[in-house]
Amino acid sequence: MKNLFKKNTEPKHYRLINSELINYIETQDAVMVNKHQKTAQRIASMDFKNFSKEAKIKDFLGLMKSDYQRFIARIDQTLAGALSEFQSSQDIQNAKEVIADLNRKIKEVENILVVLKAKVDESSERLRSKVEGWLYQKVLVLYFLAGFELIANYSVYQLLGGGVIAAVSISLISAIAIFWWGHLTPKYVVKYGGENPKKKVLLFILFATPVVVLFYLFSQMRISSLIISNPEMAKVFVSNPLTPTLINFFGYLIACYLVHNYRPSKEEINAYKKNKRDLNEIAKFNKERELLIGQKNSQIPELQKKLTEHYNFLLLAQQLEIDVKNRYEGCFEEFKGELYLRTNSKCAVLFSGNQQHDLLPLELNYQTIDKTQFEL
């Protein structure tokens, strides 16, 4: 995100401007005090006995106020000009809008994250462990059993001198019997067996019978082929096909056991997939949130620097206005003292004894500064 502030200009140090204005105020204040002492001398020559009872000293102070009001105007003009040299209110406003927009986007992302995280409860962790344990552990065991069956049978039939197609076909059928039929058997035994143990056993026997028959036939074919090709082996070779049948059937039993005890239900797998999508969404929105926060943080220091500089200028203006106000009141006291001295206190009828009532107030611009406008 581009920087919204000008980079080719530097602010004048506010202390230099402070010195310039203080020098101006001090010089002109001395002139004003002298000027209005002369004003007091002119007023002192008037006949106070003929003044109306409504006459007040403030009626004679319009020029004094306008003189010191020009000091206030000079402060305002000087500082406004200095501010415009290194920053514009539009720049600051644009940066504030950018940060406000980033805050809005961050809030939107956080609201989405709250909803997504609410869906990911404690049970989802157990579900993830169960499904991933099945997919990345138990299924691999099944693949190993099926692969071992395929390779072992293929090697045996090749050794016996069978054709490649026959060896491959028989090996694939054996592997499928282990992997695919080992998946189907527990599914339908549970589905149709219900809570009846006897019914489950009968269903398992029903499903296992084709596998036993298949493995028995394959074992018988192996032994027959070996004896035919090597008759002398009949005397030393165990011709009973039951042993290799049981060995292969044991692989089928392992497959059924793993599927029955560890395979998640379809609902659990769907819930896992949904949970995984939610986690991916959470990760995506977390990344988006971090990116937005990074963009915001890159803008804040520069904007805060500009706001602080702006605020310091306003504080300077506030202090200078207070100084002018004090000098204005001091000039009034010098004026009042000169008038009392010249009239031998006959002018007292014009004064109320309260400076706030006697002196026309200056119109100040910087006495109320909202600091919160310059904080992020």
GROMACS .gro file of C-alpha atoms in nm:
model
  376
    1MET     CA    1   0.000   0.000   0.000
    2LYS     CA    2   0.144   0.333  -0.102
    3ASN     CA    3   0.231   0.597   0.152
    4LEU     CA    4  -0.029   0.870   0.152
    5PHE     CA    5   0.202   1.142   0.278
    6LYS     CA    6   0.441   1.360   0.083
    7LYS     CA    7   0.798   1.235   0.108
    8ASN     CA    8   0.989   1.522  -0.048
    9THR     CA    9   0.918   1.789   0.212
   10GLU     CA   10   1.026   1.822   0.574
   11PRO     CA   11   0.846   2.029   0.839
   12LYS     CA   12   1.013   2.337   0.977
   13HIS     CA   13   1.095   2.284   1.338
   14TYR     CA   14   0.823   2.439   1.546
   15ARG     CA   15   1.081   2.592   1.781
   16LEU     CA   16   1.210   2.811   1.497
   17ILE     CA   17   0.856   2.932   1.431
   18ASN     CA   18   0.810   2.979   1.806
   19SER     CA   19   1.119   3.201   1.822
   20GLU     CA   20   1.005   3.404   1.523
   21LEU     CA   21   0.661   3.467   1.668
   22ILE     CA   22   0.786   3.541   2.019
   23ASN     CA   23   1.031   3.795   1.880
   24TYR     CA   24   0.749   3.957   1.683
   25ILE     CA   25   0.513   3.961   1.983
   26GLU     CA   26   0.774   4.102   2.222
   27THR     CA   27   0.875   4.379   1.982
   28GLN     CA   28   0.522   4.480   1.895
   29ASP     CA   29   0.402   4.451   2.253
   30ALA     CA   30   0.655   4.714   2.362
   31VAL     CA   31   0.522   4.940   2.086
   32MET     CA   32   0.162   4.876   2.192
   33VAL     CA   33   0.232   4.950   2.559
   34ASN     CA   34   0.390   5.282   2.465
   35LYS     CA   35   0.110   5.359   2.221
   36HIS     CA   36  -0.168   5.299   2.470
   37GLN     CA   37   0.005   5.488   2.747
   38LYS     CA   38  -0.028   5.785   2.516
   39THR     CA   39  -0.393   5.690   2.468
   40ALA     CA   40  -0.432   5.703   2.845
   41GLN     CA   41  -0.273   6.047   2.850
   42ARG     CA   42  -0.527   6.174   2.595
   43ILE     CA   43  -0.816   6.025   2.789
   44ALA     CA   44  -0.681   6.185   3.108
   45SER     CA   45  -0.735   6.530   2.961
   46MET     CA   46  -1.111   6.471   2.934
   47ASP     CA   47  -1.368   6.611   3.177
   48PHE     CA   48  -1.481   6.304   3.373
   49LYS     CA   49  -1.754   6.503   3.549
   50ASN     CA   50  -1.950   6.528   3.226
   51PHE     CA   51  -1.930   6.152   3.146
   52SER     CA   52  -2.261   5.970   3.165
   53LYS     CA   53  -2.308   5.710   3.434
   54GLU     CA   54  -2.325   5.436   3.166
   55ALA     CA   55  -1.977   5.521   3.036
   56LYS     CA   56  -1.726   5.239   3.091
   57ILE     CA   57  -1.353   5.212   3.025
   58LYS     CA   58  -1.411   4.936   2.771
   59ASP     CA   59  -1.575   5.198   2.549
   60PHE     CA   60  -1.224   5.338   2.500
   61LEU     CA   61  -1.041   5.007   2.448
   62GLY     CA   62  -1.157   4.904   2.102
   63LEU     CA   63  -0.826   5.006   1.946
   64MET     CA   64  -0.626   4.816   2.211
   65LYS     CA   65  -0.823   4.503   2.145
   66SER     CA   66  -0.783   4.531   1.767
   67ASP     CA   67  -0.407   4.581   1.808
   68TYR     CA   68  -0.366   4.262   2.012
   69GLN     CA   69  -0.618   4.077   1.800
   70ARG     CA   70  -0.376   4.129   1.512
   71PHE     CA   71  -0.120   3.932   1.715
   72ILE     CA   72  -0.366   3.644   1.731
   73ALA     CA   73  -0.423   3.667   1.356
   74ARG     CA   74  -0.047   3.665   1.295
   75ILE     CA   75  -0.009   3.348   1.503
   76ASP     CA   76  -0.288   3.179   1.310
   77GLN     CA   77  -0.151   3.280   0.969
   78THR     CA   78   0.208   3.180   1.051
   79LEU     CA   79   0.123   2.838   1.189
   80ALA     CA   80  -0.132   2.764   0.917
   81GLY     CA   81   0.132   2.845   0.658
   82ALA     CA   82   0.390   2.626   0.832
   83LEU     CA   83   0.149   2.334   0.849
   84SER     CA   84   0.066   2.362   0.479
   85GLU     CA   85   0.435   2.338   0.389
   86PHE     CA   86   0.481   1.980   0.505
   87GLN     CA   87   0.137   1.826   0.535
   88SER     CA   88  -0.216   1.884   0.426
   89SER     CA   89  -0.534   1.808   0.612
   90GLN     CA   90  -0.641   1.608   0.307
   91ASP     CA   91  -0.333   1.385   0.338
   92ILE     CA   92  -0.413   1.314   0.701
   93GLN     CA   93  -0.780   1.259   0.626
   94ASN     CA   94  -0.693   1.017   0.344
   95ALA     CA   95  -0.460   0.822   0.573
   96LYS     CA   96  -0.728   0.809   0.845
   97GLU     CA   97  -0.977   0.678   0.592
   98VAL     CA   98  -0.731   0.411   0.478
   99ILE     CA   99  -0.673   0.297   0.836
  100ALA     CA  100  -1.047   0.310   0.909
  101ASP     CA  101  -1.108   0.094   0.600
  102LEU     CA  102  -0.839  -0.152   0.713
  103ASN     CA  103  -0.995  -0.165   1.060
  104ARG     CA  104  -1.332  -0.237   0.902
  105LYS     CA  105  -1.186  -0.519   0.690
  106ILE     CA  106  -1.001  -0.663   0.990
  107LYS     CA  107  -1.326  -0.660   1.187
  108GLU     CA  108  -1.510  -0.835   0.905
  109VAL     CA  109  -1.243  -1.107   0.886
  110GLU     CA  110  -1.248  -1.149   1.265
  111ASN     CA  111  -1.627  -1.189   1.259
  112ILE     CA  112  -1.591  -1.462   0.996
  113LEU     CA  113  -1.322  -1.630   1.207
  114VAL     CA  114  -1.549  -1.628   1.512
  115VAL     CA  115  -1.818  -1.813   1.313
  116LEU     CA  116  -1.572  -2.064   1.165
  117LYS     CA  117  -1.399  -2.133   1.496
  118ALA     CA  118  -1.736  -2.192   1.660
  119LYS     CA  119  -1.789  -2.482   1.418
  120VAL     CA  120  -1.459  -2.643   1.515
  121ASP     CA  121  -1.545  -2.795   1.854
  122GLU     CA  122  -1.348  -3.035   2.072
  123SER     CA  123  -1.505  -3.340   1.907
  124SER     CA  124  -1.359  -3.237   1.572
  125GLU     CA  125  -1.007  -3.302   1.706
  126ARG     CA  126  -1.101  -3.661   1.801
  127LEU     CA  127  -1.273  -3.701   1.464
  128ARG     CA  128  -0.961  -3.578   1.284
  129SER     CA  129  -0.746  -3.824   1.477
  130LYS     CA  130  -0.978  -4.113   1.392
  131VAL     CA  131  -1.014  -4.037   1.020
  132GLU     CA  132  -0.648  -3.954   0.963
  133GLY     CA  133  -0.545  -4.263   1.160
  134TRP     CA  134  -0.757  -4.465   0.919
  135LEU     CA  135  -0.651  -4.290   0.599
  136TYR     CA  136  -0.279  -4.261   0.673
  137GLN     CA  137  -0.217  -4.572   0.885
  138LYS     CA  138  -0.473  -4.849   0.861
  139VAL     CA  139  -0.543  -4.810   0.488
  140LEU     CA  140  -0.169  -4.830   0.425
  141VAL     CA  141  -0.166  -5.165   0.606
  142LEU     CA  142  -0.445  -5.283   0.377
  143TYR     CA  143  -0.252  -5.168   0.073
  144PHE     CA  144   0.052  -5.352   0.206
  145LEU     CA  145  -0.147  -5.673   0.253
  146ALA     CA  146  -0.300  -5.647  -0.094
  147GLY     CA  147   0.037  -5.561  -0.249
  148PHE     CA  148   0.210  -5.845  -0.068
  149GLU     CA  149  -0.060  -6.086  -0.187
  150LEU     CA  150  -0.025  -5.962  -0.543
  151ILE     CA  151   0.357  -5.984  -0.554
  152ALA     CA  152   0.376  -6.316  -0.369
  153ASN     CA  153   0.118  -6.488  -0.591
  154TYR     CA  154   0.269  -6.345  -0.908
  155SER     CA  155   0.614  -6.469  -0.806
  156VAL     CA  156   0.483  -6.814  -0.722
  157TYR     CA  157   0.296  -6.859  -1.049
  158GLN     CA  158   0.591  -6.731  -1.248
  159LEU     CA  159   0.811  -6.979  -1.064
  160LEU     CA  160   0.571  -7.259  -1.152
  161GLY     CA  161   0.604  -7.172  -1.516
  162GLY     CA  162   0.259  -7.025  -1.571
  163GLY     CA  163   0.192  -6.760  -1.829
  164VAL     CA  164   0.231  -6.393  -1.747
  165ILE     CA  165  -0.136  -6.316  -1.808
  166ALA     CA  166  -0.250  -6.602  -1.585
  167ALA     CA  167  -0.006  -6.501  -1.312
  168VAL     CA  168  -0.112  -6.137  -1.325
  169SER     CA  169  -0.483  -6.227  -1.329
  170ILE     CA  170  -0.463  -6.461  -1.032
  171SER     CA  171  -0.247  -6.214  -0.840
  172LEU     CA  172  -0.491  -5.928  -0.899
  173ILE     CA  173  -0.788  -6.142  -0.796
  174SER     CA  174  -0.607  -6.234  -0.472
  175ALA     CA  175  -0.522  -5.871  -0.399
  176ILE     CA  176  -0.880  -5.762  -0.467
  177ALA     CA  177  -1.011  -6.035  -0.240
  178ILE     CA  178  -0.797  -5.902   0.040
  179PHE     CA  179  -0.857  -5.529  -0.013
  180TRP     CA  180  -1.202  -5.489  -0.169
  181TRP     CA  181  -1.384  -5.789  -0.019
  182GLY     CA  182  -1.220  -5.713   0.314
  183HIS     CA  183  -1.391  -5.372   0.299
  184LEU     CA  184  -1.733  -5.507   0.201
  185THR     CA  185  -1.755  -5.789   0.454
  186PRO     CA  186  -1.757  -5.582   0.779
  187LYS     CA  187  -1.985  -5.321   0.621
  188TYR     CA  188  -2.265  -5.565   0.540
  189VAL     CA  189  -2.215  -5.782   0.848
  190VAL     CA  190  -2.277  -5.476   1.066
  191LYS     CA  191  -2.553  -5.343   0.841
  192TYR     CA  192  -2.759  -5.661   0.828
  193GLY     CA  193  -2.642  -5.831   1.147
  194GLY     CA  194  -2.769  -5.558   1.376
  195GLU     CA  195  -2.715  -5.636   1.742
  196ASN     CA  196  -2.755  -6.015   1.694
  197PRO     CA  197  -2.413  -6.188   1.743
  198LYS     CA  198  -2.527  -6.516   1.588
  199LYS     CA  199  -2.656  -6.341   1.282
  200LYS     CA  200  -2.329  -6.151   1.249
  201VAL     CA  201  -2.128  -6.475   1.268
  202LEU     CA  202  -2.346  -6.640   1.002
  203LEU     CA  203  -2.313  -6.337   0.775
  204PHE     CA  204  -1.937  -6.334   0.821
  205ILE     CA  205  -1.918  -6.704   0.732
  206LEU     CA  206  -2.134  -6.634   0.427
  207PHE     CA  207  -1.903  -6.358   0.307
  208ALA     CA  208  -1.584  -6.544   0.398
  209THR     CA  209  -1.679  -6.866   0.216
  210PRO     CA  210  -1.611  -6.734  -0.139
  211VAL     CA  211  -1.271  -6.605  -0.023
  212VAL     CA  212  -1.179  -6.943   0.133
  213VAL     CA  213  -1.292  -7.126  -0.179
  214LEU     CA  214  -1.099  -6.888  -0.402
  215PHE     CA  215  -0.778  -6.914  -0.201
  216TYR     CA  216  -0.820  -7.294  -0.179
  217LEU     CA  217  -0.855  -7.326  -0.557
  218PHE     CA  218  -0.552  -7.103  -0.616
  219SER     CA  219  -0.347  -7.305  -0.365
  220GLN     CA  220  -0.457  -7.628  -0.525
  221MET     CA  221  -0.361  -7.494  -0.867
  222ARG     CA  222  -0.016  -7.400  -0.736
  223ILE     CA  223   0.048  -7.743  -0.586
  224SER     CA  224  -0.085  -7.927  -0.892
  225SER     CA  225   0.127  -7.719  -1.125
  226LEU     CA  226   0.436  -7.779  -0.911
  227ILE     CA  227   0.382  -8.155  -0.898
  228ILE     CA  228   0.315  -8.177  -1.272
  229SER     CA  229   0.628  -7.983  -1.355
  230ASN     CA  230   0.839  -8.168  -1.093
  231PRO     CA  231   0.690  -8.518  -1.017
  232GLU     CA  232   0.977  -8.601  -0.786
  233MET     CA  233   0.862  -8.316  -0.557
  234ALA     CA  234   0.542  -8.505  -0.477
  235LYS     CA  235   0.733  -8.720  -0.227
  236VAL     CA  236   0.879  -8.426  -0.033
  237PHE     CA  237   0.618  -8.156  -0.092
  238VAL     CA  238   0.311  -8.119   0.127
  239SER     CA  239   0.030  -8.160  -0.119
  240ASN     CA  240  -0.246  -8.034   0.111
  241PRO     CA  241  -0.363  -7.687  -0.016
  242LEU     CA  242  -0.520  -7.601   0.320
  243THR     CA  243  -0.201  -7.451   0.467
  244PRO     CA  244  -0.146  -7.177   0.202
  245THR     CA  245  -0.523  -7.121   0.201
  246LEU     CA  246  -0.518  -7.044   0.572
  247ILE     CA  247  -0.215  -6.817   0.531
  248ASN     CA  248  -0.395  -6.611   0.265
  249PHE     CA  249  -0.720  -6.620   0.464
  250PHE     CA  250  -0.533  -6.476   0.764
  251GLY     CA  251  -0.455  -6.167   0.552
  252TYR     CA  252  -0.826  -6.139   0.474
  253LEU     CA  253  -0.910  -6.161   0.847
  254ILE     CA  254  -0.662  -5.880   0.925
  255ALA     CA  255  -0.827  -5.665   0.658
  256CYS     CA  256  -1.174  -5.733   0.802
  257TYR     CA  257  -1.052  -5.657   1.154
  258LEU     CA  258  -0.898  -5.321   1.052
  259VAL     CA  259  -1.204  -5.218   0.853
  260HIS     CA  260  -1.448  -5.322   1.126
  261ASN     CA  261  -1.264  -5.149   1.412
  262TYR     CA  262  -1.106  -4.844   1.253
  263ARG     CA  263  -1.290  -4.743   0.937
  264PRO     CA  264  -1.493  -4.425   1.004
  265SER     CA  265  -1.851  -4.406   0.893
  266LYS     CA  266  -1.949  -4.212   0.582
  267GLU     CA  267  -2.094  -3.938   0.803
  268GLU     CA  268  -1.767  -3.913   0.996
  269ILE     CA  269  -1.562  -3.890   0.676
  270ASN     CA  270  -1.794  -3.618   0.542
  271ALA     CA  271  -1.771  -3.435   0.875
  272TYR     CA  272  -1.391  -3.466   0.862
  273LYS     CA  273  -1.380  -3.324   0.510
  274LYS     CA  274  -1.603  -3.037   0.614
  275ASN     CA  275  -1.392  -2.977   0.923
  276LYS     CA  276  -1.078  -2.977   0.710
  277ARG     CA  277  -1.234  -2.722   0.475
  278ASP     CA  278  -1.324  -2.508   0.777
  279LEU     CA  279  -0.968  -2.531   0.909
  280ASN     CA  280  -0.834  -2.434   0.568
  281GLU     CA  281  -1.074  -2.140   0.565
  282ILE     CA  282  -0.960  -2.040   0.913
  283ALA     CA  283  -0.597  -2.055   0.802
  284LYS     CA  284  -0.679  -1.849   0.492
  285PHE     CA  285  -0.865  -1.581   0.690
  286ASN     CA  286  -0.594  -1.575   0.959
  287LYS     CA  287  -0.340  -1.508   0.686
  288GLU     CA  288  -0.563  -1.237   0.540
  289ARG     CA  289  -0.606  -1.082   0.887
  290GLU     CA  290  -0.230  -1.079   0.944
  291LEU     CA  291  -0.179  -0.915   0.604
  292LEU     CA  292  -0.435  -0.644   0.681
  293ILE     CA  293  -0.283  -0.582   1.024
  294GLY     CA  294   0.060  -0.554   0.862
  295GLN     CA  295  -0.074  -0.298   0.613
  296LYS     CA  296  -0.237  -0.105   0.895
  297ASN     CA  297   0.075  -0.112   1.110
  298SER     CA  298   0.285   0.016   0.821
  299GLN     CA  299   0.058   0.320   0.794
  300ILE     CA  300   0.012   0.400   1.163
  301PRO     CA  301   0.365   0.523   1.253
  302GLU     CA  302   0.376   0.775   0.968
  303LEU     CA  303   0.024   0.897   1.036
  304GLN     CA  304   0.084   0.919   1.411
  305LYS     CA  305   0.400   1.121   1.343
  306LYS     CA  306   0.205   1.366   1.131
  307LEU     CA  307  -0.074   1.390   1.385
  308THR     CA  308   0.174   1.449   1.667
  309GLU     CA  309   0.346   1.724   1.468
  310HIS     CA  310   0.010   1.881   1.397
  311TYR     CA  311  -0.088   1.860   1.764
  312ASN     CA  312   0.244   2.018   1.870
  313PHE     CA  313   0.179   2.310   1.638
  314LEU     CA  314  -0.163   2.359   1.793
  315LEU     CA  315  -0.013   2.349   2.142
  316LEU     CA  316   0.240   2.610   2.031
  317ALA     CA  317  -0.044   2.827   1.904
  318GLN     CA  318  -0.227   2.779   2.232
  319GLN     CA  319   0.077   2.886   2.435
  320LEU     CA  320   0.140   3.187   2.212
  321GLU     CA  321  -0.222   3.297   2.242
  322ILE     CA  322  -0.197   3.274   2.620
  323ASP     CA  323   0.119   3.485   2.603
  324VAL     CA  324  -0.060   3.746   2.389
  325LYS     CA  325  -0.357   3.744   2.626
  326ASN     CA  326  -0.124   3.801   2.924
  327ARG     CA  327   0.053   4.084   2.742
  328TYR     CA  328  -0.285   4.233   2.647
  329GLU     CA  329  -0.386   4.231   3.013
  330GLY     CA  330  -0.046   4.373   3.106
  331CYS     CA  331  -0.088   4.654   2.854
  332PHE     CA  332  -0.429   4.725   3.004
  333GLU     CA  333  -0.274   4.748   3.353
  334GLU     CA  334  -0.007   4.988   3.222
  335PHE     CA  335  -0.283   5.189   3.054
  336LYS     CA  336  -0.489   5.189   3.371
  337GLY     CA  337  -0.196   5.290   3.589
  338GLU     CA  338  -0.106   5.576   3.357
  339LEU     CA  339  -0.466   5.694   3.351
  340TYR     CA  340  -0.501   5.681   3.729
  341LEU     CA  341  -0.174   5.869   3.767
  342ARG     CA  342  -0.267   6.139   3.517
  343THR     CA  343  -0.621   6.191   3.655
  344ASN     CA  344  -0.536   6.156   4.022
  345SER     CA  345  -0.783   5.863   4.035
  346LYS     CA  346  -1.072   6.069   3.894
  347CYS     CA  347  -1.106   5.807   3.620
  348ALA     CA  348  -1.214   5.547   3.876
  349VAL     CA  349  -1.576   5.600   3.773
  350LEU     CA  350  -1.497   5.423   3.446
  351PHE     CA  351  -1.362   5.108   3.611
  352SER     CA  352  -1.551   4.831   3.783
  353GLY     CA  353  -1.251   4.696   3.972
  354ASN     CA  354  -1.276   4.363   3.784
  355GLN     CA  355  -1.044   4.333   3.487
  356GLN     CA  356  -1.265   4.072   3.321
  357HIS     CA  357  -1.552   4.324   3.317
  358ASP     CA  358  -1.340   4.623   3.214
  359LEU     CA  359  -1.134   4.462   2.939
  360LEU     CA  360  -1.276   4.355   2.603
  361PRO     CA  361  -1.195   3.982   2.556
  362LEU     CA  362  -0.974   3.866   2.271
  363GLU     CA  363  -1.106   3.614   2.025
  364LEU     CA  364  -0.876   3.313   2.068
  365ASN     CA  365  -0.864   3.021   1.825
  366TYR     CA  366  -0.657   2.750   1.993
  367GLN     CA  367  -0.767   2.733   2.356
  368THR     CA  368  -0.985   2.428   2.302
  369ILE     CA  369  -0.792   2.141   2.144
  370ASP     CA  370  -0.938   1.792   2.127
  371LYS     CA  371  -0.635   1.567   2.173
  372THR     CA  372  -0.833   1.256   2.080
  373GLN     CA  373  -0.847   1.380   1.721
  374PHE     CA  374  -0.471   1.333   1.702
  375GLU     CA  375  -0.458   0.982   1.850
  376LEU     CA  376  -0.510   0.653   1.677
   0.00000   0.00000   0.00000
